[in-house]
Amino acid sequence: MKKGILLFLSGLSCVGSWAQSNQFYEIKAEYIQGNILKHTEHIANLIKGPVTGGEVALEWQTMGKKPWSQYLGFPKVGLGAVYLSLSNPDTLGNVWAVYPYLKFPIVKTRAISIYIKPGAGVSYVTKTFHDAIAYDASGNIVFDRSNAAIGSHLNVYFAGSLNVDIPLKYGLSLTGDAGWNHVSNGSFYQPNSGINMLNCGVGLKYMPDYKDFKRPKRRDIGNIPRRWAVDMVLSGGTRQLYFKDNKFFPIGSVTLAAFYPLTNFYRTGIGFDAFYDGVYGEVNSAARASGNTTAYKFTYITSNVLANKIRVGISWQHEVIIGKLAAGIHAGLYLYNPVRNLEPYATAKSSILDKGFIYPYDIEKENGWLYTRASLKYLLAKNLFLSLGLKTHLYKAEFIEWGLGCRL
């Protein structure tokens, strides 16, 4: 939840600076339709129809005033406002979102432009686990607290799509999107399986100053130095394990990674990650009592020991450099993970497990050997940066990492 606020504020600041320095903007209105992905059995039971809605947005064309915009092919910077109906207003509710985004060109001609469009911001969901209800065929309330997908009204909003713009006349363009949208709070509040959607959109854009618009031109700005850099990040935060526990647990991580830039805007590296997660001190119990007990039957834990709370891994890290901002995806393999032999719950309870580093698993019953991280880093000074990460196991969010890092 806090991650969404920070992403939105930093993105809004970026968009605001472009609005003050660039007159060439476009106004967009788009109709959206799609479907909720049935990534869990519970979500499948809540889907009653398609996703429908719309988006209005402002987009600014970068003109090469900053080197990064030329390195990235003169992308567009946007700020969008979205409304989505989930076709189940009493249980899933509706989504309102505001998010900044970038449009990176992959094909750009006078007849058509194709972009990759990532974005992230903040969303408000009208129904959560705490106020959702479900009805039977006769209209009687079957049960309340039926929305286990969303545990808080305020959430993160992620968007990733392929965008197409086709110029028409007099500053008008036909525009369309096809991609993925995600709403969740990063497990800050439980329950939180999240809502994943595949949506398509079609609409129109208008540029008020189209008569004065001139395509940005490249200039000689040189290349960024090709040399190794080492990032060290210390992060912390809190999360919940189970909504019935009504308890927050501390989390922390240490990351040391070496990066090498392969282009002027992309770098890759190998990282060493160590994680602390306090939820693995919760001892399984038949019912929630007091102290460190939980009724959540996912990881079979019989004692509160430090060893269960520590995991260590190695990760392959990819980051796009956008001025002072680095945005990336990290994918890792656990080298030390004692809780892998405590999942799935039923199997671990009845037998002693001895898994290797890589093994087949069902993500609905255990977290597995693969972890990923969506990462943002923002330089405060030459060697100091703020860090924000969302650690996941495939599509399941584990926790949000709030960090401070140094670059060597």
PDB file of N, CA, C and O in Angstrom, residues 344-368:
ATOM      1  N   PRO A 344       4.670 -28.533   1.227  1.00  0.00           N
ATOM      2  CA  PRO A 344       3.317 -28.169   1.658  1.00  0.00           C
ATOM      3  C   PRO A 344       3.012 -28.641   3.082  1.00  0.00           C
ATOM      4  O   PRO A 344       3.635 -29.591   3.572  1.00  0.00           O
ATOM      5  N   TYR A 345       2.054 -28.009   3.695  1.00  0.00           N
ATOM      6  CA  TYR A 345       1.746 -28.254   5.102  1.00  0.00           C
ATOM      7  C   TYR A 345       1.427 -29.721   5.372  1.00  0.00           C
ATOM      8  O   TYR A 345       2.019 -30.347   6.259  1.00  0.00           O
ATOM      9  N   ALA A 346       0.486 -30.299   4.626  1.00  0.00           N
ATOM     10  CA  ALA A 346       0.036 -31.674   4.903  1.00  0.00           C
ATOM     11  C   ALA A 346       1.164 -32.682   4.707  1.00  0.00           C
ATOM     12  O   ALA A 346       1.315 -33.622   5.496  1.00  0.00           O
ATOM     13  N   THR A 347       1.967 -32.482   3.674  1.00  0.00           N
ATOM     14  CA  THR A 347       3.070 -33.410   3.401  1.00  0.00           C
ATOM     15  C   THR A 347       4.137 -33.311   4.475  1.00  0.00           C
ATOM     16  O   THR A 347       4.644 -34.330   4.970  1.00  0.00           O
ATOM     17  N   ALA A 348       4.507 -32.076   4.855  1.00  0.00           N
ATOM     18  CA  ALA A 348       5.545 -31.880   5.866  1.00  0.00           C
ATOM     19  C   ALA A 348       5.097 -32.387   7.236  1.00  0.00           C
ATOM     20  O   ALA A 348       5.916 -32.850   8.035  1.00  0.00           O
ATOM     21  N   LYS A 349       3.804 -32.311   7.505  1.00  0.00           N
ATOM     22  CA  LYS A 349       3.292 -32.773   8.795  1.00  0.00           C
ATOM     23  C   LYS A 349       3.369 -34.294   8.915  1.00  0.00           C
ATOM     24  O   LYS A 349       3.595 -34.828  10.006  1.00  0.00           O
ATOM     25  N   SER A 350       3.229 -35.006   7.797  1.00  0.00           N
ATOM     26  CA  SER A 350       3.175 -36.468   7.847  1.00  0.00           C
ATOM     27  C   SER A 350       4.502 -37.145   7.542  1.00  0.00           C
ATOM     28  O   SER A 350       4.658 -38.341   7.778  1.00  0.00           O
ATOM     29  N   SER A 351       5.480 -36.399   6.996  1.00  0.00           N
ATOM     30  CA  SER A 351       6.762 -37.015   6.648  1.00  0.00           C
ATOM     31  C   SER A 351       7.882 -35.989   6.682  1.00  0.00           C
ATOM     32  O   SER A 351       7.631 -34.784   6.641  1.00  0.00           O
ATOM     33  N   ILE A 352       9.117 -36.458   6.735  1.00  0.00           N
ATOM     34  CA  ILE A 352      10.293 -35.598   6.722  1.00  0.00           C
ATOM     35  C   ILE A 352      10.727 -35.402   5.275  1.00  0.00           C
ATOM     36  O   ILE A 352      10.966 -36.372   4.548  1.00  0.00           O
ATOM     37  N   LEU A 353      10.813 -34.159   4.848  1.00  0.00           N
ATOM     38  CA  LEU A 353      11.170 -33.840   3.468  1.00  0.00           C
ATOM     39  C   LEU A 353      12.647 -33.467   3.365  1.00  0.00           C
ATOM     40  O   LEU A 353      13.236 -32.929   4.304  1.00  0.00           O
ATOM     41  N   ASP A 354      13.230 -33.730   2.209  1.00  0.00           N
ATOM     42  CA  ASP A 354      14.630 -33.389   1.950  1.00  0.00           C
ATOM     43  C   ASP A 354      14.749 -32.967   0.488  1.00  0.00           C
ATOM     44  O   ASP A 354      15.203 -33.714  -0.367  1.00  0.00           O
ATOM     45  N   LYS A 355      14.351 -31.740   0.190  1.00  0.00           N
ATOM     46  CA  LYS A 355      14.343 -31.234  -1.176  1.00  0.00           C
ATOM     47  C   LYS A 355      15.702 -30.658  -1.558  1.00  0.00           C
ATOM     48  O   LYS A 355      16.435 -30.147  -0.709  1.00  0.00           O
ATOM     49  N   GLY A 356      16.006 -30.695  -2.847  1.00  0.00           N
ATOM     50  CA  GLY A 356      17.209 -30.070  -3.363  1.00  0.00           C
ATOM     51  C   GLY A 356      16.973 -28.600  -3.641  1.00  0.00           C
ATOM     52  O   GLY A 356      15.995 -28.007  -3.200  1.00  0.00           O
ATOM     53  N   PHE A 357      17.895 -28.010  -4.427  1.00  0.00           N
ATOM     54  CA  PHE A 357      17.756 -26.593  -4.741  1.00  0.00           C
ATOM     55  C   PHE A 357      16.594 -26.340  -5.698  1.00  0.00           C
ATOM     56  O   PHE A 357      15.893 -25.338  -5.599  1.00  0.00           O
ATOM     57  N   ILE A 358      16.390 -27.230  -6.677  1.00  0.00           N
ATOM     58  CA  ILE A 358      15.333 -27.081  -7.667  1.00  0.00           C
ATOM     59  C   ILE A 358      14.452 -28.326  -7.639  1.00  0.00           C
ATOM     60  O   ILE A 358      14.965 -29.449  -7.661  1.00  0.00           O
ATOM     61  N   TYR A 359      13.148 -28.139  -7.572  1.00  0.00           N
ATOM     62  CA  TYR A 359      12.215 -29.254  -7.444  1.00  0.00           C
ATOM     63  C   TYR A 359      10.846 -28.825  -7.973  1.00  0.00           C
ATOM     64  O   TYR A 359      10.529 -27.630  -8.013  1.00  0.00           O
ATOM     65  N   PRO A 360      10.025 -29.758  -8.424  1.00  0.00           N
ATOM     66  CA  PRO A 360       8.672 -29.404  -8.883  1.00  0.00           C
ATOM     67  C   PRO A 360       7.801 -29.001  -7.697  1.00  0.00           C
ATOM     68  O   PRO A 360       7.926 -29.553  -6.607  1.00  0.00           O
ATOM     69  N   TYR A 361       6.918 -28.020  -7.909  1.00  0.00           N
ATOM     70  CA  TYR A 361       6.047 -27.587  -6.811  1.00  0.00           C
ATOM     71  C   TYR A 361       4.788 -26.928  -7.363  1.00  0.00           C
ATOM     72  O   TYR A 361       4.749 -26.456  -8.499  1.00  0.00           O
ATOM     73  N   ASP A 362       3.765 -26.890  -6.515  1.00  0.00           N
ATOM     74  CA  ASP A 362       2.496 -26.225  -6.798  1.00  0.00           C
ATOM     75  C   ASP A 362       2.486 -24.917  -6.017  1.00  0.00           C
ATOM     76  O   ASP A 362       2.492 -24.922  -4.781  1.00  0.00           O
ATOM     77  N   ILE A 363       2.479 -23.783  -6.719  1.00  0.00           N
ATOM     78  CA  ILE A 363       2.578 -22.479  -6.061  1.00  0.00           C
ATOM     79  C   ILE A 363       1.414 -22.223  -5.113  1.00  0.00           C
ATOM     80  O   ILE A 363       1.523 -21.419  -4.186  1.00  0.00           O
ATOM     81  N   GLU A 364       0.295 -22.925  -5.289  1.00  0.00           N
ATOM     82  CA  GLU A 364      -0.837 -22.758  -4.379  1.00  0.00           C
ATOM     83  C   GLU A 364      -0.611 -23.469  -3.048  1.00  0.00           C
ATOM     84  O   GLU A 364      -1.309 -23.200  -2.072  1.00  0.00           O
ATOM     85  N   LYS A 365       0.377 -24.377  -2.983  1.00  0.00           N
ATOM     86  CA  LYS A 365       0.614 -25.151  -1.765  1.00  0.00           C
ATOM     87  C   LYS A 365       1.963 -24.869  -1.122  1.00  0.00           C
ATOM     88  O   LYS A 365       2.186 -25.231   0.034  1.00  0.00           O
ATOM     89  N   GLU A 366       2.884 -24.250  -1.846  1.00  0.00           N
ATOM     90  CA  GLU A 366       4.186 -23.911  -1.290  1.00  0.00           C
ATOM     91  C   GLU A 366       4.809 -22.795  -2.121  1.00  0.00           C
ATOM     92  O   GLU A 366       4.418 -22.564  -3.265  1.00  0.00           O
ATOM     93  N   ASN A 367       5.783 -22.101  -1.537  1.00  0.00           N
ATOM     94  CA  ASN A 367       6.392 -20.957  -2.209  1.00  0.00           C
ATOM     95  C   ASN A 367       7.425 -21.351  -3.252  1.00  0.00           C
ATOM     96  O   ASN A 367       7.674 -20.609  -4.202  1.00  0.00           O
ATOM     97  N   GLY A 368       8.078 -22.512  -3.080  1.00  0.00           N
ATOM     98  CA  GLY A 368       9.006 -22.991  -4.090  1.00  0.00           C
ATOM     99  C   GLY A 368      10.403 -22.413  -3.991  1.00  0.00           C
ATOM    100  O   GLY A 368      10.759 -21.721  -3.032  1.00  0.00           O
TER     101      GLY A 368
END
